[in-house]
PDB file of C-alpha atoms in Angstrom:
ATOM      1  CA  MET A  27       6.128  14.646  -7.700  1.00  0.00           C
ATOM      2  CA  ILE A  28       3.658  13.879  -4.890  1.00  0.00           C
ATOM      3  CA  LYS A  29       1.716  17.040  -5.705  1.00  0.00           C
ATOM      4  CA  MET A  30       1.510  16.004  -9.376  1.00  0.00           C
ATOM      5  CA  LEU A  31       0.295  12.496  -8.465  1.00  0.00           C
ATOM      6  CA  HIS A  32      -2.315  13.988  -6.134  1.00  0.00           C
ATOM      7  CA  GLU A  33      -3.510  16.389  -8.824  1.00  0.00           C
ATOM      8  CA  LYS A  34      -3.811  13.434 -11.244  1.00  0.00           C
ATOM      9  CA  GLY A  35      -6.223  11.777  -8.799  1.00  0.00           C
ATOM     10  CA  LEU A  36      -3.962   9.332  -6.957  1.00  0.00           C
ATOM     11  CA  ARG A  37      -4.799   9.215  -3.245  1.00  0.00           C
ATOM     12  CA  SER A  38      -3.105   7.574  -0.285  1.00  0.00           C
ATOM     13  CA  GLU A  39      -5.894   4.978  -0.090  1.00  0.00           C
ATOM     14  CA  HIS A  40      -5.048   3.883  -3.639  1.00  0.00           C
ATOM     15  CA  ALA A  41      -1.370   3.393  -2.788  1.00  0.00           C
ATOM     16  CA  TYR A  42      -2.199   1.462   0.401  1.00  0.00           C
ATOM     17  CA  THR A  43      -4.581  -0.766  -1.540  1.00  0.00           C
ATOM     18  CA  ALA A  44      -1.906  -1.415  -4.166  1.00  0.00           C
ATOM     19  CA  ALA A  45       0.543  -2.391  -1.404  1.00  0.00           C
ATOM     20  CA  VAL A  46      -1.842  -4.910   0.139  1.00  0.00           C
ATOM     21  CA  VAL A  47      -2.716  -6.322  -3.289  1.00  0.00           C
ATOM     22  CA  SER A  48       0.980  -6.692  -4.138  1.00  0.00           C
ATOM     23  CA  ILE A  49       1.490  -8.762  -0.981  1.00  0.00           C
ATOM     24  CA  GLY A  50      -1.313 -11.094  -2.048  1.00  0.00           C
ATOM     25  CA  LEU A  51       0.007 -11.142  -5.593  1.00  0.00           C
ATOM     26  CA  SER A  52       3.424 -12.100  -4.274  1.00  0.00           C
ATOM     27  CA  VAL A  53       2.001 -15.201  -2.570  1.00  0.00           C
ATOM     28  CA  PHE A  54      -0.083 -16.014  -5.644  1.00  0.00           C
ATOM     29  CA  SER A  55       2.867 -15.669  -8.035  1.00  0.00           C
ATOM     30  CA  TRP A  56       4.992 -17.905  -5.819  1.00  0.00           C
ATOM     31  CA  ALA A  57       2.307 -20.613  -5.750  1.00  0.00           C
ATOM     32  CA  ALA A  58       1.574 -20.267  -9.480  1.00  0.00           C
ATOM     33  CA  SER A  59       5.266 -20.548 -10.334  1.00  0.00           C
ATOM     34  CA  MET A  60       5.528 -23.727  -8.272  1.00  0.00           C
ATOM     35  CA  LYS A  61       2.688 -25.293 -10.291  1.00  0.00           C
ATOM     36  CA  ALA A  62       3.444 -23.850 -13.736  1.00  0.00           C
ATOM     37  CA  GLU A  63       7.163 -24.571 -13.668  1.00  0.00           C
ATOM     38  CA  PRO A  64       7.571 -27.756 -11.603  1.00  0.00           C
ATOM     39  CA  GLY A  65      10.998 -28.601 -13.040  1.00  0.00           C
ATOM     40  CA  PHE A  66      12.646 -25.407 -11.792  1.00  0.00           C
ATOM     41  CA  GLY A  67      12.065 -25.978  -8.072  1.00  0.00           C
ATOM     42  CA  VAL A  68      11.527 -23.600  -5.226  1.00  0.00           C
ATOM     43  CA  ASP A  69      14.344 -21.227  -6.192  1.00  0.00           C
ATOM     44  CA  ARG A  70      12.549 -19.877  -9.240  1.00  0.00           C
ATOM     45  CA  ALA A  71       9.243 -19.583  -7.378  1.00  0.00           C
ATOM     46  CA  ASP A  72      11.013 -17.693  -4.594  1.00  0.00           C
ATOM     47  CA  ARG A  73      12.451 -15.232  -7.107  1.00  0.00           C
ATOM     48  CA  TRP A  74       8.979 -14.494  -8.507  1.00  0.00           C
ATOM     49  CA  GLY A  75       7.523 -14.047  -5.035  1.00  0.00           C
ATOM     50  CA  ILE A  76      10.337 -11.763  -3.927  1.00  0.00           C
ATOM     51  CA  PHE A  77      10.187  -9.722  -7.147  1.00  0.00           C
ATOM     52  CA  VAL A  78       6.509  -8.939  -6.701  1.00  0.00           C
ATOM     53  CA  GLY A  79       6.874  -8.615  -2.915  1.00  0.00           C
ATOM     54  CA  GLU A  80       9.343  -5.766  -3.334  1.00  0.00           C
ATOM     55  CA  TRP A  81       6.585  -3.564  -4.702  1.00  0.00           C
ATOM     56  CA  ALA A  82       4.733  -3.394  -1.366  1.00  0.00           C
ATOM     57  CA  PRO A  83       7.214  -1.150   0.519  1.00  0.00           C
ATOM     58  CA  THR A  84       7.283   1.253  -2.423  1.00  0.00           C
ATOM     59  CA  PHE A  85       3.495   1.530  -2.445  1.00  0.00           C
ATOM     60  CA  PHE A  86       3.376   1.926   1.359  1.00  0.00           C
ATOM     61  CA  GLY A  87       5.985   4.707   1.154  1.00  0.00           C
ATOM     62  CA  LEU A  88       4.054   6.425  -1.620  1.00  0.00           C
ATOM     63  CA  GLY A  89       0.890   6.116   0.477  1.00  0.00           C
ATOM     64  CA  LEU A  90       2.602   7.749   3.445  1.00  0.00           C
ATOM     65  CA  ALA A  91       3.905  10.601   1.293  1.00  0.00           C
ATOM     66  CA  LEU A  92       0.464  11.151  -0.241  1.00  0.00           C
ATOM     67  CA  SER A  93      -1.174  10.978   3.193  1.00  0.00           C
ATOM     68  CA  GLN A  94       1.179  13.631   4.548  1.00  0.00           C
ATOM     69  CA  TYR A  95       0.494  15.838   1.528  1.00  0.00           C
ATOM     70  CA  GLU A  96      -3.252  15.332   1.948  1.00  0.00           C
ATOM     71  CA  GLN A  97      -3.050  16.311   5.631  1.00  0.00           C
ATOM     72  CA  GLN A  98      -1.137  19.481   4.812  1.00  0.00           C
ATOM     73  CA  ASN A  99      -3.437  20.246   1.902  1.00  0.00           C
ATOM     74  CA  GLY A 100      -6.615  19.542   3.858  1.00  0.00           C
ATOM     75  CA  THR A 101      -7.852  16.929   1.385  1.00  0.00           C
ATOM     76  CA  LEU A 102      -7.426  13.820   3.542  1.00  0.00           C
ATOM     77  CA  THR A 103     -10.701  11.930   3.250  1.00  0.00           C
ATOM     78  CA  SER A 104     -10.310   9.640   6.262  1.00  0.00           C
ATOM     79  CA  LYS A 105     -11.376  10.943   9.645  1.00  0.00           C
ATOM     80  CA  VAL A 106      -8.886  10.510  12.427  1.00  0.00           C
ATOM     81  CA  ARG A 107     -10.462   9.850  15.808  1.00  0.00           C
ATOM     82  CA  ASP A 108      -9.099  11.593  18.839  1.00  0.00           C
ATOM     83  CA  LEU A 109      -6.990   9.377  21.025  1.00  0.00           C
ATOM     84  CA  HIS A 110      -8.536  10.720  24.216  1.00  0.00           C
ATOM     85  CA  PRO A 111     -10.345   8.459  26.657  1.00  0.00           C
ATOM     86  CA  VAL A 112     -14.092   8.191  26.119  1.00  0.00           C
ATOM     87  CA  GLU A 113     -14.798  10.366  29.186  1.00  0.00           C
ATOM     88  CA  ASP A 114     -12.853  13.292  27.686  1.00  0.00           C
ATOM     89  CA  ARG A 115     -14.723  13.297  24.387  1.00  0.00           C
ATOM     90  CA  PRO A 116     -17.501  15.837  23.945  1.00  0.00           C
ATOM     91  CA  ALA A 117     -21.038  14.479  23.705  1.00  0.00           C
ATOM     92  CA  MET A 118     -22.355  14.241  20.182  1.00  0.00           C
TER      93      MET A 118
END
């Protein structure tokens, strides 16, 4: 499934972006529900926020799976810096 998603053009950066956006959307939907439905109280707003907030872990997991596939495939676009001290790095 991950291979198919990658071949369709979905990259790990897209999944990570969707996860961060879903966190923001969760806060927004909670606040919007508080204003749009004032008679229902906090309980209903909490349900909306939690519903949208549950998407984030799924997108983060998908991003990790795509990132691992991209590393194995050699198509990872982000450059990973070496974790060596500055003295050990070769001069550029």
